[in-house]
PDB file of C-alpha atoms in Angstrom:
ATOM      1  CA  MET A 796     -17.093  -2.788  -6.396  1.00  0.00           C
ATOM      2  CA  THR A 797     -17.645  -3.593  -9.997  1.00  0.00           C
ATOM      3  CA  LYS A 798     -17.743   0.161 -11.169  1.00  0.00           C
ATOM      4  CA  ASP A 799     -14.375   0.227 -13.296  1.00  0.00           C
ATOM      5  CA  ILE A 800     -12.044   3.125 -12.086  1.00  0.00           C
ATOM      6  CA  GLU A 801     -12.148   5.632 -15.517  1.00  0.00           C
ATOM      7  CA  ILE A 802     -10.461   8.926 -14.530  1.00  0.00           C
ATOM      8  CA  PHE A 803      -7.383   7.846 -11.774  1.00  0.00           C
ATOM      9  CA  PRO A 804      -8.898   9.149  -8.323  1.00  0.00           C
ATOM     10  CA  VAL A 805      -6.907  12.229  -6.583  1.00  0.00           C
ATOM     11  CA  LEU A 806      -7.026  11.823  -3.036  1.00  0.00           C
ATOM     12  CA  GLU A 807      -6.223  14.634  -1.220  1.00  0.00           C
ATOM     13  CA  THR A 808      -5.817  15.387   3.030  1.00  0.00           C
ATOM     14  CA  ASN A 809      -4.661  17.860   5.080  1.00  0.00           C
ATOM     15  CA  ARG A 810      -1.290  17.529   4.232  1.00  0.00           C
ATOM     16  CA  LEU A 811      -0.906  15.075   1.200  1.00  0.00           C
ATOM     17  CA  VAL A 812      -2.151  14.777  -2.557  1.00  0.00           C
ATOM     18  CA  LEU A 813      -2.610  11.224  -3.519  1.00  0.00           C
ATOM     19  CA  ARG A 814      -2.089  10.738  -7.261  1.00  0.00           C
ATOM     20  CA  LYS A 815      -1.602   8.194  -9.870  1.00  0.00           C
ATOM     21  CA  VAL A 816       2.234   7.653 -10.092  1.00  0.00           C
ATOM     22  CA  GLU A 817       3.852   8.056 -13.773  1.00  0.00           C
ATOM     23  CA  LYS A 818       6.861   7.267 -15.473  1.00  0.00           C
ATOM     24  CA  GLY A 819       8.741  10.590 -14.925  1.00  0.00           C
ATOM     25  CA  ASP A 820       8.354   9.497 -10.735  1.00  0.00           C
ATOM     26  CA  ALA A 821      10.764   6.793 -11.664  1.00  0.00           C
ATOM     27  CA  ASN A 822      14.044   8.888  -9.671  1.00  0.00           C
ATOM     28  CA  SER A 823      11.794   9.684  -6.930  1.00  0.00           C
ATOM     29  CA  ILE A 824      10.813   5.874  -6.367  1.00  0.00           C
ATOM     30  CA  LEU A 825      14.522   4.615  -7.077  1.00  0.00           C
ATOM     31  CA  LYS A 826      15.450   7.294  -3.915  1.00  0.00           C
ATOM     32  CA  TYR A 827      13.461   5.630  -1.537  1.00  0.00           C
ATOM     33  CA  MET A 828      13.149   2.017  -2.783  1.00  0.00           C
ATOM     34  CA  SER A 829      16.768   1.521  -2.870  1.00  0.00           C
ATOM     35  CA  ASP A 830      16.721   2.278   0.594  1.00  0.00           C
ATOM     36  CA  LYS A 831      17.562  -1.242   2.556  1.00  0.00           C
ATOM     37  CA  GLU A 832      15.640   0.118   5.634  1.00  0.00           C
ATOM     38  CA  VAL A 833      12.308   0.890   3.428  1.00  0.00           C
ATOM     39  CA  MET A 834      12.479  -2.340   1.364  1.00  0.00           C
ATOM     40  CA  LYS A 835      12.985  -4.461   4.437  1.00  0.00           C
ATOM     41  CA  TYR A 836       9.287  -5.877   4.393  1.00  0.00           C
ATOM     42  CA  TYR A 837       8.743  -5.075   0.845  1.00  0.00           C
ATOM     43  CA  GLY A 838       9.211  -8.497  -0.571  1.00  0.00           C
ATOM     44  CA  LEU A 839      11.750  -7.338  -3.031  1.00  0.00           C
ATOM     45  CA  GLU A 840      15.404  -6.485  -3.022  1.00  0.00           C
ATOM     46  CA  PRO A 841      16.527  -2.904  -2.689  1.00  0.00           C
ATOM     47  CA  PHE A 842      16.235  -0.894  -6.022  1.00  0.00           C
ATOM     48  CA  LYS A 843      19.572  -0.862  -8.025  1.00  0.00           C
ATOM     49  CA  THR A 844      18.468   1.254 -11.304  1.00  0.00           C
ATOM     50  CA  ILE A 845      15.825   3.258 -13.032  1.00  0.00           C
ATOM     51  CA  SER A 846      14.725   0.087 -14.847  1.00  0.00           C
ATOM     52  CA  ASP A 847      13.469  -1.505 -11.213  1.00  0.00           C
ATOM     53  CA  ALA A 848      11.749   1.641 -10.532  1.00  0.00           C
ATOM     54  CA  LEU A 849      10.198   1.711 -14.194  1.00  0.00           C
ATOM     55  CA  SER A 850       8.942  -2.209 -13.475  1.00  0.00           C
ATOM     56  CA  GLU A 851       7.542  -0.974 -10.377  1.00  0.00           C
ATOM     57  CA  ILE A 852       5.416   1.733 -12.117  1.00  0.00           C
ATOM     58  CA  SER A 853       4.431  -0.409 -14.766  1.00  0.00           C
ATOM     59  CA  TRP A 854       3.182  -3.047 -11.872  1.00  0.00           C
ATOM     60  CA  TYR A 855       0.881   0.049 -10.555  1.00  0.00           C
ATOM     61  CA  GLN A 856      -0.797   0.118 -13.896  1.00  0.00           C
ATOM     62  CA  SER A 857      -0.819  -3.258 -14.609  1.00  0.00           C
ATOM     63  CA  ILE A 858      -3.217  -3.897 -11.435  1.00  0.00           C
ATOM     64  CA  LEU A 859      -5.271  -0.894 -12.441  1.00  0.00           C
ATOM     65  CA  ASN A 860      -5.673  -2.636 -16.053  1.00  0.00           C
ATOM     66  CA  GLU A 861      -6.644  -5.467 -14.429  1.00  0.00           C
ATOM     67  CA  LYS A 862      -8.973  -4.394 -12.097  1.00  0.00           C
ATOM     68  CA  THR A 863      -6.944  -6.403  -9.153  1.00  0.00           C
ATOM     69  CA  GLY A 864      -5.663  -3.246  -7.792  1.00  0.00           C
ATOM     70  CA  ILE A 865      -4.729   0.202  -7.583  1.00  0.00           C
ATOM     71  CA  ARG A 866      -2.095   2.359  -6.016  1.00  0.00           C
ATOM     72  CA  TRP A 867      -1.387   6.107  -5.560  1.00  0.00           C
ATOM     73  CA  GLY A 868       1.405   7.818  -4.912  1.00  0.00           C
ATOM     74  CA  ILE A 869       2.332   9.568  -1.781  1.00  0.00           C
ATOM     75  CA  THR A 870       2.707  13.528  -2.481  1.00  0.00           C
ATOM     76  CA  LEU A 871       3.142  16.465   0.001  1.00  0.00           C
ATOM     77  CA  LYS A 872       0.525  19.033  -1.079  1.00  0.00           C
ATOM     78  CA  GLU A 873       3.493  21.461  -1.540  1.00  0.00           C
ATOM     79  CA  GLU A 874       5.598  19.567  -3.476  1.00  0.00           C
ATOM     80  CA  ASP A 875       4.956  16.991  -6.173  1.00  0.00           C
ATOM     81  CA  GLU A 876       7.793  14.531  -5.219  1.00  0.00           C
ATOM     82  CA  VAL A 877       6.498  11.031  -4.880  1.00  0.00           C
ATOM     83  CA  ILE A 878       7.540   9.791  -0.975  1.00  0.00           C
ATOM     84  CA  GLY A 879       5.674   6.598  -1.174  1.00  0.00           C
ATOM     85  CA  SER A 880       2.947   4.759  -2.245  1.00  0.00           C
ATOM     86  CA  CYS A 881      -0.070   3.158  -0.447  1.00  0.00           C
ATOM     87  CA  GLY A 882      -3.077   1.391  -2.186  1.00  0.00           C
ATOM     88  CA  PHE A 883      -4.638  -2.027  -2.887  1.00  0.00           C
ATOM     89  CA  LEU A 884      -3.752  -5.169  -4.395  1.00  0.00           C
ATOM     90  CA  ASN A 885      -4.808  -8.826  -4.973  1.00  0.00           C
ATOM     91  CA  MET A 886      -8.653  -7.109  -4.817  1.00  0.00           C
ATOM     92  CA  ILE A 887     -11.363 -10.129  -4.971  1.00  0.00           C
ATOM     93  CA  SER A 888     -14.417  -7.976  -6.328  1.00  0.00           C
ATOM     94  CA  GLN A 889     -16.999 -11.275  -5.655  1.00  0.00           C
ATOM     95  CA  HIS A 890     -15.936 -11.735  -2.185  1.00  0.00           C
ATOM     96  CA  TYR A 891     -15.804  -7.314  -1.933  1.00  0.00           C
ATOM     97  CA  ARG A 892     -12.354  -8.140  -0.263  1.00  0.00           C
ATOM     98  CA  THR A 893      -8.656  -6.442  -1.235  1.00  0.00           C
ATOM     99  CA  GLU A 894      -4.995  -6.662   0.672  1.00  0.00           C
ATOM    100  CA  ILE A 895      -3.686  -2.743   1.665  1.00  0.00           C
ATOM    101  CA  GLY A 896       0.546  -2.156   1.096  1.00  0.00           C
ATOM    102  CA  TYR A 897       2.081   0.986   1.535  1.00  0.00           C
ATOM    103  CA  GLU A 898       5.773   2.174   1.879  1.00  0.00           C
ATOM    104  CA  LEU A 899       7.299   5.532   2.602  1.00  0.00           C
ATOM    105  CA  SER A 900      10.427   7.340   2.270  1.00  0.00           C
ATOM    106  CA  LYS A 901      12.669   7.055   5.796  1.00  0.00           C
ATOM    107  CA  SER A 902      12.677  10.711   5.979  1.00  0.00           C
ATOM    108  CA  TYR A 903       9.238  11.275   6.615  1.00  0.00           C
ATOM    109  CA  TRP A 904       8.822   8.268   8.679  1.00  0.00           C
ATOM    110  CA  GLY A 905       7.373   9.069  12.353  1.00  0.00           C
ATOM    111  CA  LYS A 906       5.245  11.898  11.192  1.00  0.00           C
ATOM    112  CA  GLY A 907       1.940  10.937  10.786  1.00  0.00           C
ATOM    113  CA  ILE A 908       2.338  10.743   6.796  1.00  0.00           C
ATOM    114  CA  ALA A 909       1.521   6.880   6.341  1.00  0.00           C
ATOM    115  CA  SER A 910      -1.242   7.171   8.829  1.00  0.00           C
ATOM    116  CA  GLU A 911      -2.711  10.274   6.856  1.00  0.00           C
ATOM    117  CA  ALA A 912      -2.475   8.290   3.173  1.00  0.00           C
ATOM    118  CA  LEU A 913      -3.394   4.957   4.633  1.00  0.00           C
ATOM    119  CA  GLU A 914      -6.760   6.616   6.566  1.00  0.00           C
ATOM    120  CA  ALA A 915      -8.088   8.912   3.002  1.00  0.00           C
ATOM    121  CA  VAL A 916      -7.190   5.025   0.710  1.00  0.00           C
ATOM    122  CA  ILE A 917      -9.330   2.991   3.144  1.00  0.00           C
ATOM    123  CA  ARG A 918     -11.990   5.789   3.223  1.00  0.00           C
ATOM    124  CA  TYR A 919     -12.143   5.188  -0.776  1.00  0.00           C
ATOM    125  CA  GLY A 920     -11.989   1.405  -0.539  1.00  0.00           C
ATOM    126  CA  PHE A 921     -14.898   1.584   1.719  1.00  0.00           C
ATOM    127  CA  GLU A 922     -17.037   4.266   0.521  1.00  0.00           C
ATOM    128  CA  HIS A 923     -16.314   4.148  -3.773  1.00  0.00           C
ATOM    129  CA  LEU A 924     -15.297   0.629  -4.426  1.00  0.00           C
ATOM    130  CA  LYS A 925     -17.948  -0.466  -1.990  1.00  0.00           C
ATOM    131  CA  LEU A 926     -15.284  -2.751  -0.268  1.00  0.00           C
ATOM    132  CA  GLN A 927     -16.363  -4.787   2.964  1.00  0.00           C
ATOM    133  CA  ARG A 928     -13.107  -6.170   4.012  1.00  0.00           C
ATOM    134  CA  ILE A 929      -9.634  -4.523   3.912  1.00  0.00           C
ATOM    135  CA  GLU A 930      -6.395  -7.388   4.953  1.00  0.00           C
ATOM    136  CA  ALA A 931      -3.139  -5.947   5.788  1.00  0.00           C
ATOM    137  CA  LEU A 932      -0.222  -8.716   5.532  1.00  0.00           C
ATOM    138  CA  ILE A 933       2.193  -7.601   8.141  1.00  0.00           C
ATOM    139  CA  GLU A 934       5.967  -9.865   8.632  1.00  0.00           C
ATOM    140  CA  PRO A 935       6.409 -10.264  12.720  1.00  0.00           C
ATOM    141  CA  PRO A 936       9.341  -8.031  13.163  1.00  0.00           C
ATOM    142  CA  ASN A 937       7.976  -5.470  11.346  1.00  0.00           C
ATOM    143  CA  THR A 938       6.197  -3.715  14.761  1.00  0.00           C
ATOM    144  CA  PRO A 939       5.859  -0.218  13.086  1.00  0.00           C
ATOM    145  CA  SER A 940       3.817  -1.573  10.423  1.00  0.00           C
ATOM    146  CA  GLN A 941       1.920  -3.703  12.925  1.00  0.00           C
ATOM    147  CA  LYS A 942       1.300  -0.122  15.097  1.00  0.00           C
ATOM    148  CA  LEU A 943       0.357   1.915  12.031  1.00  0.00           C
ATOM    149  CA  ALA A 944      -2.623  -0.962  10.865  1.00  0.00           C
ATOM    150  CA  GLU A 945      -3.983  -1.321  14.706  1.00  0.00           C
ATOM    151  CA  LYS A 946      -4.098   2.633  14.715  1.00  0.00           C
ATOM    152  CA  GLN A 947      -6.431   2.692  12.039  1.00  0.00           C
ATOM    153  CA  GLY A 948      -8.560  -0.432  13.617  1.00  0.00           C
ATOM    154  CA  PHE A 949      -7.280  -3.103  11.793  1.00  0.00           C
ATOM    155  CA  ILE A 950      -7.515  -6.211  13.801  1.00  0.00           C
ATOM    156  CA  ARG A 951      -4.570  -9.115  14.146  1.00  0.00           C
ATOM    157  CA  GLU A 952      -6.637 -12.309  13.130  1.00  0.00           C
ATOM    158  CA  GLY A 953      -3.896 -14.863  13.361  1.00  0.00           C
ATOM    159  CA  LEU A 954      -0.294 -16.256  11.794  1.00  0.00           C
ATOM    160  CA  LEU A 955       0.306 -17.153   8.471  1.00  0.00           C
ATOM    161  CA  ARG A 956       3.099 -19.886   8.737  1.00  0.00           C
ATOM    162  CA  ASN A 957       5.301 -19.421   5.720  1.00  0.00           C
ATOM    163  CA  TYR A 958       2.455 -17.585   3.703  1.00  0.00           C
ATOM    164  CA  GLU A 959       5.206 -15.911   1.392  1.00  0.00           C
ATOM    165  CA  PHE A 960       8.450 -16.695  -0.555  1.00  0.00           C
ATOM    166  CA  ALA A 961      10.000 -13.567  -1.423  1.00  0.00           C
ATOM    167  CA  CYS A 962      13.922 -13.062  -1.660  1.00  0.00           C
ATOM    168  CA  GLY A 963      14.706 -16.737  -1.577  1.00  0.00           C
ATOM    169  CA  LYS A 964      12.781 -17.591   1.641  1.00  0.00           C
ATOM    170  CA  PHE A 965       9.691 -18.179   3.231  1.00  0.00           C
ATOM    171  CA  TYR A 966       8.134 -15.687   5.667  1.00  0.00           C
ATOM    172  CA  ASP A 967       5.510 -15.897   8.401  1.00  0.00           C
ATOM    173  CA  LEU A 968       2.661 -12.843   7.904  1.00  0.00           C
ATOM    174  CA  TYR A 969       0.571 -11.682  10.455  1.00  0.00           C
ATOM    175  CA  MET A 970      -2.892 -11.496   8.863  1.00  0.00           C
ATOM    176  CA  TYR A 971      -4.852  -7.916   9.494  1.00  0.00           C
ATOM    177  CA  SER A 972      -8.407  -7.386   8.849  1.00  0.00           C
ATOM    178  CA  LEU A 973     -10.515  -4.444   8.743  1.00  0.00           C
ATOM    179  CA  LEU A 974     -14.493  -4.757   8.318  1.00  0.00           C
ATOM    180  CA  LYS A 975     -16.558  -1.705   6.856  1.00  0.00           C
ATOM    181  CA  GLN A 976     -18.619  -1.911  10.045  1.00  0.00           C
ATOM    182  CA  ASP A 977     -15.840  -1.416  12.270  1.00  0.00           C
ATOM    183  CA  PHE A 978     -14.167   1.550  10.139  1.00  0.00           C
TER     184      PHE A 978
END
């Protein structure tokens, strides 16, 4: 996990290409991250301007530079438009653990795309970053995300009360984890 990410790793699945998000993707990101339903459990208000999208892209670059995470843009193989993102954040290399996060444009919900992207990112984490534990922090009402995590083999460990402060209020989060030996 300590090795630096020199060249941004592009991940391919049957239907998807997961790649670095660039400034030129800001309009695509604004399109789906301005959707109230997509942002419901994201911890940020829906985006309103292109500058909101550019800030998100800057954050992706900063976690990569600081070696605390990596975020891939999700694109369909036949199109290069970013329709969501998936990746690691709050990576703690000395403990071989990280959190995983993801979001997807509403028009692609229910098609198995998030699951396909998640599996590729998890595999990369265990095989290339040498992670031992991947955590997913999910709000209790976000049942689709819980089902997605469970489908990938994550185990719900418990409820973290008032764990996150976002959009002016405290949120409880379920702690899910997936260990390398369980993947």
